[in-house]
CSV table of C-alpha atoms in Angstrom, one decimal:
chain,number,residue,atom,x,y,z
A,1,MET,CA,0.3,0.2,0.3
A,2,LYS,CA,3.0,2.0,0.6
A,3,GLY,CA,4.1,1.4,-2.5
A,4,LEU,CA,0.9,2.4,-4.1
A,5,ASN,CA,0.0,6.0,-2.1
A,6,THR,CA,3.7,6.9,-3.0
A,7,GLN,CA,3.3,6.3,-6.7
A,8,VAL,CA,-0.4,7.9,-6.3
A,9,LYS,CA,1.6,11.0,-5.0
A,10,ARG,CA,3.9,10.6,-7.8
A,11,LEU,CA,1.4,11.2,-9.8
A,12,GLU,CA,-0.6,13.6,-7.8
A,13,GLY,CA,2.3,16.2,-8.6
A,14,GLU,CA,3.0,15.1,-11.7
A,15,VAL,CA,-0.7,15.8,-12.2
A,16,ASP,CA,0.0,19.6,-10.8
A,17,ARG,CA,3.3,19.7,-13.3
A,18,LEU,CA,0.8,19.4,-16.6
A,19,GLU,CA,-1.4,21.5,-14.9
A,20,VAL,CA,1.5,24.4,-14.6
A,21,GLU,CA,2.5,22.9,-17.8
A,22,ASN,CA,-1.2,23.1,-19.1
A,23,ASP,CA,-1.3,26.9,-18.7
A,24,ARG,CA,1.4,27.7,-19.6
A,25,LEU,CA,0.6,25.8,-23.1
A,26,GLU,CA,-2.6,27.6,-23.2
A,27,LYS,CA,-0.5,30.8,-22.6
A,28,SER,CA,1.0,30.0,-25.3
A,29,VAL,CA,-2.0,29.0,-27.8
A,30,GLU,CA,-3.3,32.1,-27.1
A,31,GLU,CA,-0.1,33.7,-28.0
A,32,PHE,CA,0.0,32.1,-30.8
A,33,THR,CA,-3.1,33.0,-31.8
A,34,PHE,CA,-1.9,36.1,-31.6
A,35,GLN,CA,0.7,35.6,-32.9
A,36,ASN,CA,-0.5,34.0,-36.1
A,37,ASP,CA,-3.7,36.3,-36.2
A,38,ARG,CA,-0.9,38.6,-36.7
A,39,LEU,CA,1.3,36.9,-39.0
A,40,GLY,CA,-2.2,36.6,-40.7
A,41,HIS,CA,-2.2,40.0,-41.6
A,42,GLU,CA,1.0,40.4,-42.2
A,43,ILE,CA,0.4,37.7,-45.0
A,44,ARG,CA,-2.2,39.3,-46.7
A,45,GLU,CA,0.0,42.8,-46.6
A,46,LEU,CA,2.7,40.5,-47.9
A,47,GLU,CA,0.1,39.4,-51.2
A,48,ASN,CA,-0.9,43.6,-51.1
A,49,THR,CA,2.8,44.3,-52.1
A,50,THR,CA,4.0,40.9,-54.0
A,51,ASP,CA,0.8,42.0,-56.5
A,52,GLN,CA,2.6,45.8,-55.9
A,53,LEU,CA,5.8,44.3,-56.8
A,54,GLY,CA,4.3,42.2,-59.9
A,55,PHE,CA,3.3,45.5,-61.1
A,56,GLU,CA,6.3,46.8,-60.7
A,57,VAL,CA,8.5,44.1,-61.8
A,58,ASP,CA,7.0,43.7,-65.3
A,59,ARG,CA,7.4,47.9,-65.7
A,60,LEU,CA,11.0,47.6,-65.1
A,61,SER,CA,11.4,44.8,-67.3
A,62,ASN,CA,9.8,47.4,-69.3
A,63,GLU,CA,11.8,50.1,-68.8
A,64,THR,CA,14.6,47.6,-68.8
A,65,ASP,CA,14.3,46.1,-71.9
A,66,GLU,CA,14.1,50.2,-73.0
A,67,LEU,CA,16.7,50.8,-71.2
A,68,SER,CA,18.6,48.2,-73.2
A,69,TYR,CA,17.5,49.3,-76.0
A,70,GLN,CA,19.6,53.1,-74.9
A,71,VAL,CA,22.3,51.1,-74.0
A,72,ASP,CA,22.6,49.7,-77.2
A,73,ARG,CA,21.7,52.4,-79.3
A,74,LEU,CA,24.5,54.7,-76.8
A,75,GLU,CA,27.4,52.3,-77.0
A,76,ASN,CA,26.9,52.6,-80.9
A,77,GLU,CA,27.2,56.3,-81.0
A,78,THR,CA,29.4,56.1,-78.4
A,79,TYR,CA,31.9,54.1,-80.2
A,80,GLY,CA,31.2,56.2,-83.8
A,81,LEU,CA,31.9,59.0,-80.9
A,82,GLY,CA,34.6,57.1,-79.7
A,83,ASN,CA,36.4,57.5,-84.1
A,84,LEU,CA,35.0,61.5,-84.1
A,85,THR,CA,36.9,62.7,-81.0
A,86,GLU,CA,39.5,60.4,-82.6
A,87,ASP,CA,39.5,63.1,-85.0
A,88,LEU,CA,38.6,65.7,-83.9
A,89,VAL,CA,41.6,65.6,-81.6
A,90,GLU,CA,43.9,64.7,-84.7
A,91,GLU,CA,42.4,67.8,-86.4
A,92,ASN,CA,42.4,70.4,-83.4
A,93,GLU,CA,46.2,69.5,-83.0
A,94,ALA,CA,46.8,70.1,-86.8
A,95,LEU,CA,44.7,74.1,-86.3
A,96,ASN,CA,46.8,74.3,-83.5
A,97,GLN,CA,49.4,73.7,-85.6
A,98,SER,CA,48.2,75.9,-88.3
A,99,ILE,CA,47.5,78.6,-85.4
A,100,ILE,CA,50.7,78.8,-84.6
A,101,LEU,CA,52.4,79.0,-87.9
A,102,PHE,CA,48.9,82.0,-88.9
A,103,GLN,CA,50.6,84.0,-85.7
A,104,ALA,CA,54.0,83.8,-87.1
A,105,GLU,CA,52.8,84.2,-90.0
A,106,ASN,CA,50.4,87.2,-88.7
A,107,GLU,CA,53.3,88.8,-87.1
A,108,GLN,CA,55.8,88.9,-90.4
A,109,LEU,CA,53.2,90.4,-92.2
A,110,ASN,CA,52.4,93.0,-89.5
A,111,GLU,CA,56.2,94.0,-89.9
A,112,SER,CA,56.0,93.8,-93.2
A,113,ASN,CA,52.9,95.9,-93.0
A,114,ILE,CA,55.2,98.8,-91.2
A,115,PHE,CA,58.1,98.6,-94.1
A,116,TYR,CA,55.5,99.2,-96.2
A,117,GLN,CA,53.7,101.7,-95.5
A,118,GLU,CA,56.7,102.9,-94.7
A,119,GLN,CA,57.9,102.8,-98.4
A,120,ASN,CA,54.9,103.9,-99.4
A,121,GLU,CA,55.5,107.4,-97.5
A,122,GLN,CA,58.7,107.0,-98.4
A,123,LEU,CA,57.7,106.1,-102.5
A,124,ASN,CA,54.6,108.8,-102.6
A,125,GLU,CA,56.8,111.4,-101.0
A,126,SER,CA,59.1,110.4,-104.0
A,127,LEU,CA,56.5,110.8,-106.4
A,128,ILE,CA,55.6,114.3,-105.4
A,129,ILE,CA,58.6,115.0,-106.2
A,130,ALA,CA,58.7,112.5,-109.2
A,131,ASN,CA,56.1,115.0,-111.5
A,132,ASP,CA,57.9,118.2,-110.4
A,133,LEU,CA,60.9,116.6,-112.2
A,134,VAL,CA,58.4,115.3,-115.3
A,135,ILE,CA,57.4,118.8,-115.5
A,136,GLU,CA,60.3,120.6,-115.1
A,137,LEU,CA,61.6,117.6,-117.9
A,138,ASN,CA,58.3,118.8,-120.4
A,139,GLU,CA,59.5,122.6,-120.6
A,140,THR,CA,63.1,121.4,-120.7
A,141,ALA,CA,62.0,119.0,-123.4
A,142,GLU,CA,59.9,121.6,-125.2
A,143,ASP,CA,63.4,123.5,-125.0
A,144,LEU,CA,65.0,121.1,-126.3
A,145,ASP,CA,62.6,120.8,-129.9
A,146,ASN,CA,62.6,124.6,-129.8
A,147,GLU,CA,66.7,124.0,-130.2
A,148,LEU,CA,66.3,121.9,-132.4
A,149,GLN,CA,64.4,124.1,-134.3
A,150,ASN,CA,67.0,126.2,-134.0
A,151,ILE,CA,70.2,123.8,-134.9
A,152,THR,CA,68.0,122.7,-138.2
A,153,GLN,CA,67.1,125.7,-139.7
A,154,ILE,CA,71.0,127.0,-138.9
A,155,ASN,CA,72.0,124.0,-140.4
A,156,GLU,CA,69.9,124.3,-143.3
A,157,GLU,CA,71.5,127.8,-143.6
A,158,LEU,CA,74.5,126.4,-143.5
A,159,ASN,CA,73.7,124.2,-146.4
A,160,GLU,CA,73.2,126.2,-148.3
A,161,SER,CA,75.7,128.9,-147.3
A,162,LEU,CA,77.4,126.0,-148.3
A,163,GLU,CA,75.9,125.1,-151.3
A,164,MET,CA,76.6,128.7,-152.6
A,165,ALA,CA,80.8,129.6,-151.5
A,166,LEU,CA,81.0,125.9,-153.0
A,167,GLY,CA,79.0,126.9,-156.4
A,168,LEU,CA,82.1,130.0,-155.9
A,169,SER,CA,84.5,127.4,-155.9
A,170,ALA,CA,83.9,125.3,-158.9
A,171,ASP,CA,83.2,129.5,-160.7
A,172,LEU,CA,86.9,130.3,-158.9
A,173,ASN,CA,89.0,127.2,-160.5
A,174,GLU,CA,86.6,127.2,-163.2
A,175,LYS,CA,88.6,131.3,-163.6
A,176,ILE,CA,91.8,130.0,-162.1
A,177,SER,CA,92.4,126.5,-164.7
A,178,ASN,CA,91.0,129.3,-168.1
A,179,LEU,CA,94.3,132.1,-166.8
A,180,THR,CA,97.6,130.2,-168.7
A,181,ASP,CA,99.1,133.1,-168.0
A,182,VAL,CA,99.7,131.9,-164.1
A,183,ASN,CA,102.9,129.9,-163.0
A,184,GLU,CA,103.5,127.0,-160.8
A,185,ALA,CA,103.0,128.7,-157.0
A,186,LEU,CA,99.6,130.0,-158.7
A,187,ASN,CA,98.5,126.2,-159.5
A,188,ALA,CA,100.0,125.7,-155.7
A,189,THR,CA,97.5,128.5,-154.2
A,190,ASN,CA,95.0,127.5,-156.3
A,191,GLN,CA,95.0,123.3,-154.9
A,192,VAL,CA,95.8,124.8,-151.3
A,193,LEU,CA,92.5,127.7,-151.1
A,194,ALA,CA,90.3,124.5,-153.3
A,195,ALA,CA,90.8,122.8,-150.0
A,196,GLN,CA,90.4,125.2,-147.9
A,197,VAL,CA,86.9,126.1,-149.1
A,198,ALA,CA,86.3,122.8,-147.7
A,199,ASN,CA,86.6,123.1,-144.7
A,200,LEU,CA,84.4,126.7,-143.8
A,201,THR,CA,85.5,127.0,-140.3
A,202,ALA,CA,89.2,128.2,-141.7
A,203,VAL,CA,88.7,129.6,-145.3
A,204,ASN,CA,89.1,133.4,-144.0
A,205,GLU,CA,92.2,132.3,-142.4
A,206,GLU,CA,93.3,130.5,-146.0
A,207,LEU,CA,91.7,133.2,-147.7
A,208,ASN,CA,93.5,136.2,-145.6
A,209,GLY,CA,96.9,134.0,-146.2
A,210,LEU,CA,96.7,133.8,-149.4
A,211,LEU,CA,96.2,137.6,-150.5
A,212,ASP,CA,99.3,138.4,-148.8
A,213,GLU,CA,101.5,136.0,-151.3
A,214,LEU,CA,99.1,136.5,-154.6
A,215,ARG,CA,98.0,140.3,-154.5
A,216,ASP,CA,98.2,140.7,-158.6
A,217,ILE,CA,96.4,137.2,-158.8
A,218,PHE,CA,93.4,139.0,-156.7
A,219,GLN,CA,93.6,141.8,-158.9
A,220,PHE,CA,93.2,140.7,-162.1
A,221,LEU,CA,91.4,138.7,-160.2
A,222,ASN,CA,88.6,141.3,-159.2
A,223,GLU,CA,88.9,143.0,-162.9
A,224,THR,CA,87.7,139.7,-164.5
A,225,SER,CA,84.9,138.5,-161.1
A,226,GLY,CA,84.1,141.8,-159.9
A,227,GLY,CA,83.3,142.2,-156.5
A,228,PHE,CA,83.8,138.3,-155.7
A,229,ASN,CA,86.2,139.1,-152.4
A,230,ASP,CA,84.2,141.2,-151.2
A,231,THR,CA,81.4,138.4,-151.9
A,232,LEU,CA,83.5,135.7,-150.1
A,233,ARG,CA,84.8,137.5,-147.5
A,234,GLU,CA,81.0,138.1,-146.0
A,235,ILE,CA,80.1,134.3,-146.7
A,236,ALA,CA,83.1,133.9,-145.1
A,237,SER,CA,82.5,135.8,-142.5
A,238,GLU,CA,78.7,134.7,-142.1
A,239,LEU,CA,80.5,131.0,-141.3
A,240,ALA,CA,82.8,131.8,-139.5
A,241,ASP,CA,79.1,133.3,-137.0
A,242,GLN,CA,76.9,130.1,-137.8
A,243,VAL,CA,79.8,128.2,-137.2
A,244,LEU,CA,80.6,130.5,-133.5
A,245,GLU,CA,77.1,129.8,-132.3
A,246,ASN,CA,76.3,126.1,-133.8
A,247,ARG,CA,78.9,125.9,-131.4
A,248,VAL,CA,77.1,127.9,-128.6
A,249,ILE,CA,74.2,125.6,-128.9
A,250,LEU,CA,76.1,122.2,-128.7
A,251,LEU,CA,77.5,123.8,-125.2
A,252,LYS,CA,74.1,124.1,-124.0
A,253,ARG,CA,73.1,120.8,-125.4
A,254,THR,CA,76.0,119.4,-123.9
A,255,GLN,CA,75.3,121.1,-120.0
A,256,GLN,CA,72.1,119.8,-120.2
A,257,THR,CA,72.9,115.9,-120.6
A,258,TYR,CA,74.7,116.8,-117.4
A,259,GLU,CA,73.4,118.5,-115.8
A,260,GLN,CA,70.0,116.1,-115.3
A,261,PHE,CA,72.9,114.1,-112.8
A,262,ARG,CA,73.0,117.5,-110.3
A,263,ILE,CA,69.7,116.6,-109.7
A,264,PRO,CA,69.2,115.0,-106.3
A,265,VAL,CA,66.2,113.2,-106.6
A,266,LYS,CA,67.6,111.1,-109.5
A,267,PHE,CA,69.8,109.8,-107.9
A,268,GLU,CA,67.8,108.9,-105.1
A,269,CYS,CA,65.3,107.5,-106.5
A,270,SER,CA,67.5,105.1,-108.0
A,271,TYR,CA,69.6,104.5,-104.9
A,272,GLY,CA,65.9,103.7,-103.1
A,273,ASN,CA,65.3,100.7,-105.1
A,274,ARG,CA,68.3,99.2,-105.6
A,275,PHE,CA,69.2,99.7,-101.6
A,276,GLY,CA,65.7,100.3,-100.1
A,277,ASN,CA,65.3,96.5,-98.9
A,278,GLN,CA,68.2,96.4,-97.1
A,279,LEU,CA,68.0,96.1,-93.5
A,280,PRO,CA,68.2,98.3,-91.2
A,281,TRP,CA,70.5,100.3,-93.5
A,282,GLY,CA,68.8,100.6,-96.8
A,283,ILE,CA,65.7,101.7,-94.2
A,284,ASP,CA,66.8,104.0,-91.9
A,285,TRP,CA,69.6,106.4,-93.7
A,286,ALA,CA,70.8,107.5,-91.3
A,287,LEU,CA,72.8,103.8,-90.1
A,288,PRO,CA,76.0,103.7,-91.7
A,289,ILE,CA,76.6,101.3,-93.6
A,290,GLU,CA,79.1,99.1,-93.3
A,291,SER,CA,78.4,98.5,-90.0
A,292,SER,CA,75.4,98.4,-89.8
A,293,GLY,CA,75.5,95.2,-92.4
A,294,GLY,CA,75.7,97.0,-96.2
A,295,ASP,CA,78.6,96.2,-98.0
A,296,TYR,CA,79.9,99.7,-98.5
A,297,ASP,CA,82.1,98.7,-102.2
A,298,VAL,CA,79.0,97.5,-103.6
A,299,VAL,CA,77.3,101.1,-102.9
A,300,ILE,CA,80.3,103.1,-103.5
A,301,ALA,CA,80.3,101.2,-107.1
A,302,PHE,CA,76.8,102.0,-107.9
A,303,ALA,CA,76.7,105.6,-106.9
A,304,ASP,CA,80.5,105.4,-109.3
A,305,GLU,CA,77.4,103.7,-112.0
A,306,GLN,CA,75.6,105.6,-111.9
A,307,VAL,CA,76.6,109.6,-111.4
A,308,LEU,CA,80.1,108.9,-110.9
A,309,SER,CA,81.6,108.1,-114.3
A,310,GLU,CA,78.9,109.4,-116.8
A,311,VAL,CA,79.9,112.1,-115.8
A,312,CYS,CA,83.9,111.7,-115.7
A,313,ALA,CA,83.7,112.2,-112.1
A,314,ASN,CA,87.4,110.3,-110.3
A,315,LEU,CA,86.2,108.0,-108.0
A,316,THR,CA,88.8,109.0,-105.0
A,317,ASP,CA,89.2,112.1,-105.2
A,318,PHE,CA,85.2,111.6,-104.2
A,319,GLU,CA,85.6,109.7,-102.2
A,320,LEU,CA,87.9,111.2,-100.6
A,321,PHE,CA,85.7,114.3,-101.1
A,322,LEU,CA,83.4,112.1,-98.5
A,323,SER,CA,85.7,111.1,-95.4
A,324,THR,CA,86.9,115.4,-95.3
A,325,ASP,CA,83.7,117.5,-96.2
A,326,ASP,CA,82.4,119.8,-92.9
A,327,GLU,CA,79.0,119.4,-94.4
A,328,VAL,CA,78.7,115.8,-95.1
A,329,GLY,CA,80.1,115.0,-91.5
A,330,TYR,CA,82.3,112.4,-91.8
A,331,GLN,CA,83.3,110.5,-88.6
A,332,PRO,CA,86.3,109.8,-88.1
A,333,SER,CA,87.6,112.4,-90.8
A,334,GLY,CA,89.9,111.7,-93.6
A,335,VAL,CA,89.7,107.7,-93.4
A,336,MET,CA,90.1,106.5,-96.5
A,337,PRO,CA,87.8,104.5,-97.8
A,338,PRO,CA,84.2,106.6,-95.8
A,339,ARG,CA,83.4,103.1,-95.0
A,340,ASP,CA,80.8,103.6,-92.0
A,341,ILE,CA,79.1,106.1,-93.7
A,342,SER,CA,76.1,107.1,-93.7
A,343,SER,CA,73.1,106.8,-97.0
A,344,ASN,CA,71.9,110.6,-95.8
A,345,GLN,CA,75.6,111.2,-95.9
A,346,LEU,CA,76.9,109.9,-99.3
A,347,LEU,CA,73.0,111.1,-100.9
A,348,GLY,CA,74.2,115.2,-99.6
A,349,GLY,CA,78.2,114.6,-100.9
A,350,GLN,CA,77.3,113.8,-103.9
A,351,MET,CA,74.8,116.3,-104.6
A,352,LYS,CA,77.7,119.1,-103.5
A,353,TYR,CA,80.0,117.9,-105.0
A,354,THR,CA,78.2,117.2,-108.4
A,355,ALA,CA,77.1,120.9,-108.1
A,356,ALA,CA,80.4,121.5,-108.4
A,357,LEU,CA,82.0,119.6,-110.8
A,358,MET,CA,78.7,120.9,-112.9
A,359,ASP,CA,80.2,124.8,-111.8
A,360,TYR,CA,83.4,123.9,-113.4
A,361,TYR,CA,82.3,122.0,-116.4
A,362,PHE,CA,79.8,124.9,-116.8
A,363,PRO,CA,80.8,128.0,-115.4
A,364,ASP,CA,78.9,131.6,-115.0
A,365,PRO,CA,81.7,134.1,-116.8
A,366,GLY,CA,84.5,135.8,-114.9
A,367,GLU,CA,84.4,131.9,-113.1
A,368,ASP,CA,87.1,129.6,-113.4
A,369,GLY,CA,86.5,126.9,-115.4
A,370,LEU,CA,86.3,125.0,-118.8
A,371,THR,CA,85.4,127.1,-122.1
A,372,LEU,CA,83.6,127.1,-125.0
A,373,ASP,CA,87.7,126.5,-127.3
A,374,ASP,CA,88.1,123.5,-124.8
A,375,TRP,CA,85.1,121.8,-125.2
A,376,VAL,CA,84.9,122.5,-129.0
A,377,VAL,CA,88.5,120.4,-129.0
A,378,VAL,CA,87.4,117.8,-126.9
A,379,ASN,CA,84.1,117.5,-129.3
A,380,TYR,CA,82.4,118.1,-126.4
A,381,THR,CA,83.4,115.4,-124.2
A,382,CYS,CA,85.0,115.3,-121.0
A,383,ASP,CA,86.8,111.6,-121.5
A,384,ASN,CA,87.8,113.2,-123.8
A,385,LEU,CA,89.8,116.1,-121.7
A,386,PRO,CA,93.1,115.3,-120.7
A,387,PRO,CA,94.5,114.8,-117.2
A,388,ASP,CA,95.8,118.8,-116.1
A,389,GLN,CA,91.5,119.1,-117.4
A,390,ARG,CA,90.3,116.6,-114.6
A,391,PHE,CA,87.8,117.9,-112.4
A,392,VAL,CA,89.3,118.1,-108.5
A,393,TYR,CA,88.1,118.7,-105.4
A,394,GLY,CA,90.6,120.0,-103.2
A,395,ALA,CA,92.1,122.0,-106.8
A,396,SER,CA,90.7,125.2,-105.3
A,397,ARG,CA,89.3,124.1,-101.8
A,398,SER,CA,92.2,123.7,-99.4
A,399,THR,CA,89.6,121.4,-97.4
A,400,ILE,CA,91.5,118.3,-99.7
A,401,SER,CA,94.9,118.5,-101.6
A,402,VAL,CA,95.5,118.3,-105.3
A,403,ILE,CA,95.1,114.6,-106.7
């Protein structure tokens, strides 16, 4: 029995425990019921959310397809843009190079523009001077035309006088040939007379010499030919006057020919055309020629060719004048040759030197220089002047020694 009581007590204890456990389980069931209700509610919300997500998935799927299409299109455009970008990079590099070249050329063009503007101003000034010179030359040409007409008329008169003299000479020869009683001396004299008549500039002197030797013969000629001697003297005198007038005209024409080299504008223009592009001394005429990159020998040879040799001037004398003349102002004075002379000094010196040479060739009355007879002897050409009659600037000026 004792064992049974023990089991009953144990069973009672187990029943109590089970009751407690049952209470706990009931609470758990209530809790699970509450949780189940909550989960049911959440499941319904999740189902609604799932339906919305399905709709969003479908929309996003459509947008994904559209984006895929756009991605493909952009990839193609990106590839094309990549090629275009490479081409543009190359063209940009080429453009940058071109810009650099154009900038350099633009700078050169700006410099050239400044240079040509200065040249244009100089040319405009030269054009004004040249126009004045043309007017003067036209006036000179008209004067020369008038003088040429005068010379032509004088030449015609001389030809007429020559024909008359030749006719008289023929008559004289015919009458002399008819004089059978004239001796051999008269025949010899007649030959001299015939030869001298052909040279009109000396006929008067020859006839005067023959008059002293042939007084008797001319007395006979006077009786047979009337006033022939008077007529012949008048012709000889007229011819002498015409020859003198012709010589004066020829000398004036010679002077006009040489005087053109006195005009400074002519040489300045040719000098500017020849050396105007030589930097810097060809632009700035105040700079020394050789020390500024020029060649003095070329420049002085050009001056000799254009002016000095044309008027038979001595180049060494001209250089000595340039190196010592106070107005030219070359420094150091007296150094030969004057290689560091400027264009302004050279042109100014050439003008002064040529003017002095012209004054010597064609002096005013009472001044030293060549005479009409001097020019007749050299046939109106300075090349034929003997050394002692050549122009030397220092010969009449103490600043330069006579060469």
